Tab-separated table of C-alpha atoms in Angstrom:
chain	number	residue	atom	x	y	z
A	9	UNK	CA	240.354	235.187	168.734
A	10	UNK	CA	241.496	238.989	169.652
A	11	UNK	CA	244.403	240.638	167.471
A	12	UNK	CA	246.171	243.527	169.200
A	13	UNK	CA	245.355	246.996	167.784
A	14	UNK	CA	249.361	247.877	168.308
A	15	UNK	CA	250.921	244.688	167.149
A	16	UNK	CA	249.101	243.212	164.475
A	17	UNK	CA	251.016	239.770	164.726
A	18	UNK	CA	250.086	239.665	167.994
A	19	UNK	CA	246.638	237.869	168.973
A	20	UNK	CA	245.140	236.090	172.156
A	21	UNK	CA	243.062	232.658	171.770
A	22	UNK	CA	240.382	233.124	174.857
A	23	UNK	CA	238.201	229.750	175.106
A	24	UNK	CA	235.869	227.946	177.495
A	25	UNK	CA	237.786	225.054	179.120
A	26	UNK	CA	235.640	222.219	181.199
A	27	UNK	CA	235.661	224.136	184.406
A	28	UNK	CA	236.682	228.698	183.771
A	29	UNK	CA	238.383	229.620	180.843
A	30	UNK	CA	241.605	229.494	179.229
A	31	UNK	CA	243.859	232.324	177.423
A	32	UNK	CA	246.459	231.783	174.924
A	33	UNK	CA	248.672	234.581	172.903
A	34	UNK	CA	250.564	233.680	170.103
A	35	UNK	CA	252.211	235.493	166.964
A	36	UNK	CA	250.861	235.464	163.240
A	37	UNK	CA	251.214	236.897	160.236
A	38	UNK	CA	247.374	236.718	159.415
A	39	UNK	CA	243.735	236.264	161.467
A	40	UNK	CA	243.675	233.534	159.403
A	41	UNK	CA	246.701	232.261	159.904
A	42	UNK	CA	246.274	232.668	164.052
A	43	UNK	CA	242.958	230.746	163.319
A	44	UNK	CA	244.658	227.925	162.132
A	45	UNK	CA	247.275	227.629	164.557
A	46	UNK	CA	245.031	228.206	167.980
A	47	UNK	CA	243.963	224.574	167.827
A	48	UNK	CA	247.316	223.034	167.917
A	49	UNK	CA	249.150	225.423	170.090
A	50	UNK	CA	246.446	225.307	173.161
A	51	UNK	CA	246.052	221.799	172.598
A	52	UNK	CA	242.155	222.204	171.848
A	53	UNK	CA	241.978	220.527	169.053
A	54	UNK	CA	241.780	217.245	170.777
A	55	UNK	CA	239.054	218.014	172.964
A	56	UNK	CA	237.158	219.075	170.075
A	57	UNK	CA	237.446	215.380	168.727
A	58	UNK	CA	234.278	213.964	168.247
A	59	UNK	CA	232.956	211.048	170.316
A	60	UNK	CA	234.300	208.612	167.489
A	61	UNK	CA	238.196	210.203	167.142
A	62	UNK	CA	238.186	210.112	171.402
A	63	UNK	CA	241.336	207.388	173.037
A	64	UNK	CA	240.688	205.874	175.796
A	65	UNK	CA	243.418	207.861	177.603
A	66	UNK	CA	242.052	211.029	176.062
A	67	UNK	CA	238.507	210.330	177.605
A	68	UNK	CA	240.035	209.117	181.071
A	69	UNK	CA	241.976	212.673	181.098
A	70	UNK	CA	239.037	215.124	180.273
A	71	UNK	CA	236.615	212.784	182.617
A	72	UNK	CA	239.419	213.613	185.717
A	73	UNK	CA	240.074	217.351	184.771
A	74	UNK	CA	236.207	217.818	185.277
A	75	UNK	CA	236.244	216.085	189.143
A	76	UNK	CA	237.631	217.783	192.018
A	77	UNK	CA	239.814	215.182	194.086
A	78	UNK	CA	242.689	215.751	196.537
A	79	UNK	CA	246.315	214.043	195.770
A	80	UNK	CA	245.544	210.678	197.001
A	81	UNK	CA	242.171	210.641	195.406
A	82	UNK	CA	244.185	211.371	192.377
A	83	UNK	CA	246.474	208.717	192.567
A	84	UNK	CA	243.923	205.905	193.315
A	85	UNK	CA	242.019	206.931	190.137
A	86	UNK	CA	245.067	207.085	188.216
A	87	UNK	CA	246.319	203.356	189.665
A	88	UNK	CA	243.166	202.266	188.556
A	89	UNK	CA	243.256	203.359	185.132
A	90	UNK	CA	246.520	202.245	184.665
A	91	UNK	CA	245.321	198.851	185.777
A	92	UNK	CA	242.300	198.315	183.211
A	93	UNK	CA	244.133	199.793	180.527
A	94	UNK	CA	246.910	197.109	181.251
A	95	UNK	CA	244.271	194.764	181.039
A	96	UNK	CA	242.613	195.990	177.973
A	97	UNK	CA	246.249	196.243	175.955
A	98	UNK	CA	246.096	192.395	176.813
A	99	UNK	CA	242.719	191.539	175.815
A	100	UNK	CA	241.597	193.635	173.339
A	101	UNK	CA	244.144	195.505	172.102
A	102	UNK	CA	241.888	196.996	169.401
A	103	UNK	CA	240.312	198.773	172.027
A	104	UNK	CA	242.370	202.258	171.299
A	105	UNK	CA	238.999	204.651	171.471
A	106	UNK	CA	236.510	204.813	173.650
A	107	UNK	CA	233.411	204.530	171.217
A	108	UNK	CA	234.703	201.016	170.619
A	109	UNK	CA	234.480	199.678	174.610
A	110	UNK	CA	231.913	197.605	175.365
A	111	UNK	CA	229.473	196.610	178.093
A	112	UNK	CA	230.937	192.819	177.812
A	113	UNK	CA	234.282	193.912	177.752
A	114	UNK	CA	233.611	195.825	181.763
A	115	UNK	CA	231.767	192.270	182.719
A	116	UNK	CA	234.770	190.537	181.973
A	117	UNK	CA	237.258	192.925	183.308
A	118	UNK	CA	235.122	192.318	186.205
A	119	UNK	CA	235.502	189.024	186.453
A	120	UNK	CA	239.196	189.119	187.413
A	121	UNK	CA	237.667	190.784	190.753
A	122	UNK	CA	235.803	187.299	191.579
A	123	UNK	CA	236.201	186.942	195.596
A	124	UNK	CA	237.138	190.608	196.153
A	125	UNK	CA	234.363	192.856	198.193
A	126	UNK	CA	231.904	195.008	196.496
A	127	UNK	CA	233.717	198.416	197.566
A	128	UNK	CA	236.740	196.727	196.048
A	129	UNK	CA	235.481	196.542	193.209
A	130	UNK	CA	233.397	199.960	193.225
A	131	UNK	CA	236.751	201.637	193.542
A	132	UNK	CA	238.638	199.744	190.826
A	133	UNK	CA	235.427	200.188	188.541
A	134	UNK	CA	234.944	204.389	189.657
A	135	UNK	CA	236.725	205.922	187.068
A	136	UNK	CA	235.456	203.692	184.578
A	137	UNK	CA	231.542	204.459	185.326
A	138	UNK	CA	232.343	208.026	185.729
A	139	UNK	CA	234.392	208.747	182.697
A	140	UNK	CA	231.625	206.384	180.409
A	141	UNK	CA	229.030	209.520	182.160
A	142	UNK	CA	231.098	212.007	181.577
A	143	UNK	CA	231.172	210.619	177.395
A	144	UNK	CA	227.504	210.033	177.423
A	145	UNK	CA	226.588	213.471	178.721
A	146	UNK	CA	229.182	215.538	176.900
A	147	UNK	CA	229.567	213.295	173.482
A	148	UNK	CA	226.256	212.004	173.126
A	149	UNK	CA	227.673	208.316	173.631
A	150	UNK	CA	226.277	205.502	175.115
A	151	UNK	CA	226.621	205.078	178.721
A	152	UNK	CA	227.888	201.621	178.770
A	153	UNK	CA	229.405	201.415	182.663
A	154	UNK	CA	225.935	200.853	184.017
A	155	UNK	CA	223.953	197.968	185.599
A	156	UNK	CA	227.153	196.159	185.981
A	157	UNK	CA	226.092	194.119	188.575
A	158	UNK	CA	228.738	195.224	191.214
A	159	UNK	CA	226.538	195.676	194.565
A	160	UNK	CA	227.505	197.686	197.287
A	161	UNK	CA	226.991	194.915	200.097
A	162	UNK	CA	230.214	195.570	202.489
A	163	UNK	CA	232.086	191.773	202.802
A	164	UNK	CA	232.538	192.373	206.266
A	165	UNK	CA	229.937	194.422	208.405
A	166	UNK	CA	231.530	197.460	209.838
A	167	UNK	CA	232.579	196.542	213.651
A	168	UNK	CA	230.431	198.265	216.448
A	169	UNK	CA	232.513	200.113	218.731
A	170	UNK	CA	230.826	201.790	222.033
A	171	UNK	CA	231.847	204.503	223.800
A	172	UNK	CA	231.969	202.696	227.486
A	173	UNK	CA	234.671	200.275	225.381
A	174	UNK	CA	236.676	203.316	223.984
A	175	UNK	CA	237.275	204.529	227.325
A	176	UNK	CA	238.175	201.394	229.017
A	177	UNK	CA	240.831	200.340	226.003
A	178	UNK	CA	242.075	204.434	226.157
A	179	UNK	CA	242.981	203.737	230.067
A	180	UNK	CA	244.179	200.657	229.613
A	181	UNK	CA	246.653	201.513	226.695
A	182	UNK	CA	247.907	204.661	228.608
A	183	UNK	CA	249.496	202.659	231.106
A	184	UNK	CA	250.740	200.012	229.165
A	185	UNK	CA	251.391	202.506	225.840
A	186	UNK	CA	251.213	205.715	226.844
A	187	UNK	CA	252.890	206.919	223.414
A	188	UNK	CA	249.582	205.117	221.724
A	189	UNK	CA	247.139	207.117	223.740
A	190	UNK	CA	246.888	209.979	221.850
A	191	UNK	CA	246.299	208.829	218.669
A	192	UNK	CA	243.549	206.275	219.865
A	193	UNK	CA	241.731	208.329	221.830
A	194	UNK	CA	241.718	211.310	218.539
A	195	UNK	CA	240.168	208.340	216.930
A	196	UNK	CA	237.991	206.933	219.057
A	197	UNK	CA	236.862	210.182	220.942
A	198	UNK	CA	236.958	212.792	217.890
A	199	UNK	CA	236.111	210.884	215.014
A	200	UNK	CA	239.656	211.200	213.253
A	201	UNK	CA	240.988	208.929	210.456
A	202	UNK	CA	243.891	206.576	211.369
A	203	UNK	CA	246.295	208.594	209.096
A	204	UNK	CA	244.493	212.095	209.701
A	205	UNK	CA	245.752	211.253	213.516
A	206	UNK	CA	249.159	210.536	212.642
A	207	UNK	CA	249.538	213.197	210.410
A	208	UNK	CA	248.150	215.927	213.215
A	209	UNK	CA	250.772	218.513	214.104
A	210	UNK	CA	251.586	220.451	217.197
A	211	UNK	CA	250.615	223.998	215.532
A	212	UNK	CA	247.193	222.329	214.818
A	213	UNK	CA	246.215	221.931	218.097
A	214	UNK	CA	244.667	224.507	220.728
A	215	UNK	CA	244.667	222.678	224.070
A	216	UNK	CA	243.335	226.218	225.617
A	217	UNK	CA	239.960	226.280	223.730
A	218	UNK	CA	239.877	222.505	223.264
A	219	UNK	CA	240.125	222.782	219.203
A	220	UNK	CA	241.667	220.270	216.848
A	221	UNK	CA	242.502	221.290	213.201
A	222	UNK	CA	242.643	218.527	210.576
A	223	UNK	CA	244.086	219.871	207.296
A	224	UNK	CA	247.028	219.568	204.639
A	225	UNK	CA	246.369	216.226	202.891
A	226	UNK	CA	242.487	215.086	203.451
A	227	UNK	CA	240.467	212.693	201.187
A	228	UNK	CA	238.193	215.572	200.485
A	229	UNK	CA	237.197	218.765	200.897
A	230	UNK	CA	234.663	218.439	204.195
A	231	UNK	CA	237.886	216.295	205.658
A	232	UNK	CA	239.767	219.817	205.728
A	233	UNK	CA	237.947	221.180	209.408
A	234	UNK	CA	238.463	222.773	213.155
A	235	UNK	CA	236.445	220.649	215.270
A	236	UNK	CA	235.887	220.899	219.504
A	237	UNK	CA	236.969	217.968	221.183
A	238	UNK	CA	235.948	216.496	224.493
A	239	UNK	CA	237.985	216.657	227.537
A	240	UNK	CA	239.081	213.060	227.792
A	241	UNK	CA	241.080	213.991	224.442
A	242	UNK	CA	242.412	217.037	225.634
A	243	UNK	CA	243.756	215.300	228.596
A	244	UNK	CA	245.444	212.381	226.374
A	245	UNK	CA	246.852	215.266	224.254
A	246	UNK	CA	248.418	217.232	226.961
A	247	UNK	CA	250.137	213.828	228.527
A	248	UNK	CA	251.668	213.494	225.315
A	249	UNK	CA	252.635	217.712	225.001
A	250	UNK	CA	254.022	216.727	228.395
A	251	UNK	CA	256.339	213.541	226.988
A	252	UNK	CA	258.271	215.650	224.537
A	253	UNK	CA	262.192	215.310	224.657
A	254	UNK	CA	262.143	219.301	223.576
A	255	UNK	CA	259.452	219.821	226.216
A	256	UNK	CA	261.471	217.489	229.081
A	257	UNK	CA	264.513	219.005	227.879
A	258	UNK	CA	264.270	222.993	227.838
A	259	UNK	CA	260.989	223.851	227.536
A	260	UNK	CA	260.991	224.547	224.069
A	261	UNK	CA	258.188	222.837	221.837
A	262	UNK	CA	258.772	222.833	218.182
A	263	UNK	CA	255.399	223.145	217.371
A	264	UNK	CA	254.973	221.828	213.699
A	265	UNK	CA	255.893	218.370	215.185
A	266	UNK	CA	253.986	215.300	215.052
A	267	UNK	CA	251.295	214.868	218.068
A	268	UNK	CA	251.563	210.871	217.702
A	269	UNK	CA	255.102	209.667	218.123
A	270	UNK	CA	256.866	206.639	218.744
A	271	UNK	CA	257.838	204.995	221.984
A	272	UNK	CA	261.827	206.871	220.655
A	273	UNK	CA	259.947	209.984	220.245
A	274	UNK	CA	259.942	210.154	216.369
A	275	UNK	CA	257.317	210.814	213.991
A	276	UNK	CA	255.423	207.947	212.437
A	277	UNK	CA	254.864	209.705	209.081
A	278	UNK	CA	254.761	207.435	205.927
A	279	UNK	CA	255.385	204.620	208.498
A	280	UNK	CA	251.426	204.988	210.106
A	281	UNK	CA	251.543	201.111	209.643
A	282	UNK	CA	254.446	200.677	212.183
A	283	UNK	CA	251.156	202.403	214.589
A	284	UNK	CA	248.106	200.487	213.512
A	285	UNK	CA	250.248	197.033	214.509
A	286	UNK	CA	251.313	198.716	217.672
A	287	UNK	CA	247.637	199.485	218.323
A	288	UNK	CA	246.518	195.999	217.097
A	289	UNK	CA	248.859	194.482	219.659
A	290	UNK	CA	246.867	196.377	222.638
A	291	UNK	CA	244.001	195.674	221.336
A	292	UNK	CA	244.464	192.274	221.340
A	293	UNK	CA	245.887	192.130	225.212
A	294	UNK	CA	243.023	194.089	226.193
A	295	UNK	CA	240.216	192.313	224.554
A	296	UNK	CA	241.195	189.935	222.062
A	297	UNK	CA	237.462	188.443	221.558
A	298	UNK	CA	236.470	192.034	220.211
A	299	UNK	CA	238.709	191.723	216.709
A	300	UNK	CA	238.916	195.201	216.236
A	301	UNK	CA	240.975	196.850	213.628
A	302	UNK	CA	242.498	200.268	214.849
A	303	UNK	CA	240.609	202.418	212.212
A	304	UNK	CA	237.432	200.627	213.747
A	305	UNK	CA	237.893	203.348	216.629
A	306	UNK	CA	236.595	205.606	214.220
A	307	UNK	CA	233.474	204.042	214.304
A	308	UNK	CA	232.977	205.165	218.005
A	309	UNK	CA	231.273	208.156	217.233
A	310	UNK	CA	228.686	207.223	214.683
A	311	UNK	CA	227.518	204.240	216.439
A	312	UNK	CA	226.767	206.277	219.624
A	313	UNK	CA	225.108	209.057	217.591
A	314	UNK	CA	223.012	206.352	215.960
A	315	UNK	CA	222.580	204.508	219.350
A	316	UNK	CA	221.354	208.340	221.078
A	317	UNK	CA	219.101	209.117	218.259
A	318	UNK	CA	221.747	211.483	217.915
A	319	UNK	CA	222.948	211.155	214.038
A	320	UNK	CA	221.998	213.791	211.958
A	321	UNK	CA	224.038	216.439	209.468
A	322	UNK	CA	225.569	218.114	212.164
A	323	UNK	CA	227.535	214.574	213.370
A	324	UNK	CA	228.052	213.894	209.850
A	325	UNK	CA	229.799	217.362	209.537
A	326	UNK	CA	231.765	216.876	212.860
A	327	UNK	CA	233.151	213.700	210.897
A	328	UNK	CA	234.191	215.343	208.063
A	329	UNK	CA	231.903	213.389	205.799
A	330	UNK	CA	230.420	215.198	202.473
A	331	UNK	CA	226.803	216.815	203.210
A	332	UNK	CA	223.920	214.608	201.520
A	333	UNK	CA	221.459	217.731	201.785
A	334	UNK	CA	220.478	221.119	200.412
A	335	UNK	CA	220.038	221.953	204.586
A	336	UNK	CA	223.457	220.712	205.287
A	337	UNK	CA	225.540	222.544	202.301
A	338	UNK	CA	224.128	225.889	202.826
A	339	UNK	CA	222.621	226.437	206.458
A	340	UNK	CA	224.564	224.523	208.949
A	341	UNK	CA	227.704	226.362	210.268
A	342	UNK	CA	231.080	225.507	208.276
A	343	UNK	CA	233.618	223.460	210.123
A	344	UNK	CA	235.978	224.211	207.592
A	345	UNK	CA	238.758	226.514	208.154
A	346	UNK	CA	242.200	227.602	206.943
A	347	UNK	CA	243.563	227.836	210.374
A	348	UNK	CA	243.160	227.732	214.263
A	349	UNK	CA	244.008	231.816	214.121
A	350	UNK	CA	240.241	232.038	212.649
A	351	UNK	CA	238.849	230.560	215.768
A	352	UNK	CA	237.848	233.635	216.914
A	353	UNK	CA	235.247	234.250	214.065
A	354	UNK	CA	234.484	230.514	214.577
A	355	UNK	CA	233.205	231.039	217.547
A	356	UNK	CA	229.883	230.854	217.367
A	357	UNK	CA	229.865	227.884	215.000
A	358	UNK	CA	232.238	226.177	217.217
A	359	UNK	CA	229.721	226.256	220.217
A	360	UNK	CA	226.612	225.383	217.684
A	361	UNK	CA	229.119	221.663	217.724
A	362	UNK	CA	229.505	221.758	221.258
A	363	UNK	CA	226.003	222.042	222.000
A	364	UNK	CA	225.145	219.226	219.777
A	365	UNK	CA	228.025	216.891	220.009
A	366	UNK	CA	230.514	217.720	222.669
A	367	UNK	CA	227.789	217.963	225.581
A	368	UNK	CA	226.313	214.508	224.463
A	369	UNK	CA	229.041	212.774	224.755
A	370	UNK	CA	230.682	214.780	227.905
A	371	UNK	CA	227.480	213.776	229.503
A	372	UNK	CA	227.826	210.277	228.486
A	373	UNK	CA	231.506	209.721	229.477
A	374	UNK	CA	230.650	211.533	232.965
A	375	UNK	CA	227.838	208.958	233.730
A	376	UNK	CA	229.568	205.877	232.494
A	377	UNK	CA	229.460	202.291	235.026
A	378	UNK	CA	232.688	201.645	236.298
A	379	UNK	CA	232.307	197.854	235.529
A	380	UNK	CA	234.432	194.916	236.291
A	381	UNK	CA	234.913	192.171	233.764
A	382	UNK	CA	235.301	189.071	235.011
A	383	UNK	CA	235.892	185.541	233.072
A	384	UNK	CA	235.160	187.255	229.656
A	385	UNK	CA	231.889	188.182	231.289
């Protein structure tokens, strides 16, 4: 607590918040008096509660101010909060602190899960397990939200999708579809999330140097990157520059638009389902015994790497998945950028990924069997 040497009513609260620091003036007549009211008027006093005075919704709040998750990580944590404490209200509506949860209470809870998958149920239960760490190592309490028996066994083995079969279905949908190209082939080709390729804009694309920028809102931060792309994508993407009313029109591209559009040459946006069942549909009439799902074409890339020997931190980078490694945090280049205009200072980290994935799977593509099928064979 600081008073000001010219106004002696005047005095700023400074105090350590769960990530930096917080700063707070108010007016008093007294130190003592500013003592008294700091807790109240910063709203400290309730994280001071001990573990014993903590709500449930009080414990939820400090365990997410202490995590760092984008907007829709937010709002799945939130949903599932919402949903347990629902549930709690119902069933033990005694259950008003966190000190007096219990470990049967979370088996029963997840019991109402019965038939669901394990990452189901991993989701529903993550803030749960994380907030009961977050009491146990700043409280003192007892971490309850472990050995709960929830597994991590996927119900439904991730599909295998090869790169021979990602070219075929990319040829055949850009005669049939050629609207759908795009967005398949940024999935199947450059590793892209179903809704991170519907959501790519115009100004995030540099069909010049072949670079793709995937930002705005990403699951996390390693989602948030500039990545090189091979040529069969840059080919897709300039058929689709080409099929532009603005572009047929006059020439002039309005270049914040959407890159996947609609057979009427509108934007998908919130409406990325109306593309995954036009996708599913093609799928289907080009190979109906594979049963893919269009965000398996995401798969494409890992399953080669892993196929080539090839899958290491640098793939798993290029994917935009979180780094598992000391190595992979600190000394392999950054992806990450704010824009396409830093692609000059990218540059040599941009051709560190085009040595190691690019040229793999340029090389691959080249050299690929023109094979007929014939009677499913």
């Amino acid at each position: 607590l600081f008073q000001s040497a010219e106004e002696g009513d005047l005095f700023e609260i400074s105090w350590r918040k769960l990530k930096g620091y917080g700063r707070r003036r108010i007016r008093a007549d007294s130190v003592q008096a500013a003592a008294a009211k700091a807790p109240d008027i910063i709203g400290y006093g309730s994280s001071e509660k001990g573990f014993a005075d903590m709500t449930m919704l009080e414990a939820f709040t400090l365990a997410l101010e202490q995590t760092n998750r984008g907007h829709k990580s937010k709002r799945d944590w939130l949903y599932s909060v919402e949903r347990f404490m629902r549930w709690l209200a119902e069933h033990y509506s005694h259950c008003t602190h966190w000190e007096k949860l219990r470990w049967p209470m979370l088996r029963e809870y997840l019991r109402t899960f019965a038939g669901k998958s394990a990452t189901t149920k991993r989701l529903a239960f993550q803030p749960i397990c994380q907030t009961s760490g977050f009491m146990s190592r700043e409280y003192g309490g007892r971490d309850i939200a472990t050995r709960l028996g929830i597994g991590a066994k996927l119900k439904q083995a991730p599909a295998e999708v090869y790169l021979p079969d990602v070219i075929d279905f990319l040829d055949f949908v850009g005669e049939r579809r050629p609207w759908l190209e795009a967005g398949a082939a940024l999935q199947g080709l450059a590793g892209l999330q179903l809704q991170e390729a519907t959501r790519l804009t115009w100004d995030r694309v540099d069909l010049d140097h072949g670079l793709i920028e995937i930002s705005g809102e990403v699951k996390n931060a390693y989602r948030r990157r500039v990545i090189p792309v091979v040529g069969r994508v840059i080919e897709a993407l300039r058929r689709a520059q080409s099929r532009r009313p603005e572009n047929l029109a006059s020439g002039v591209v309005a270049i914040e638009q959407s890159v996947v559009m609609t057979q009427a040459g509108l934007p998908y946006g919130d409406w990325w389902h109306n593309y995954s069942k036009e996708l599913t549909r093609e799928i289907r009439a080009w190979n109906p015994a594979l049963g893919w799902k269009p965000k398996d074409l995401r798969n494409c890339l890992p399953t080669y790497a892993a196929m080539e020997g090839l899958l290491n931190d640098v793939w798993e980078q290029y994917l935009g998945h979180a780094p598992r490694s000391v190595t992979a945090r600190h000394y392999i280049p950054r992806l990450a950028s704010v824009s396409l205009g830093e692609a000059e200072a990218l540059g040599k980290h941009l051709d560190f990924f085009r040595n190691l994935v690019l040229e793999p799977l340029e090389s691959s593509i080249d050299r690929r069997p023109h094979v007929q099928i014939l009677n499913g064979f």
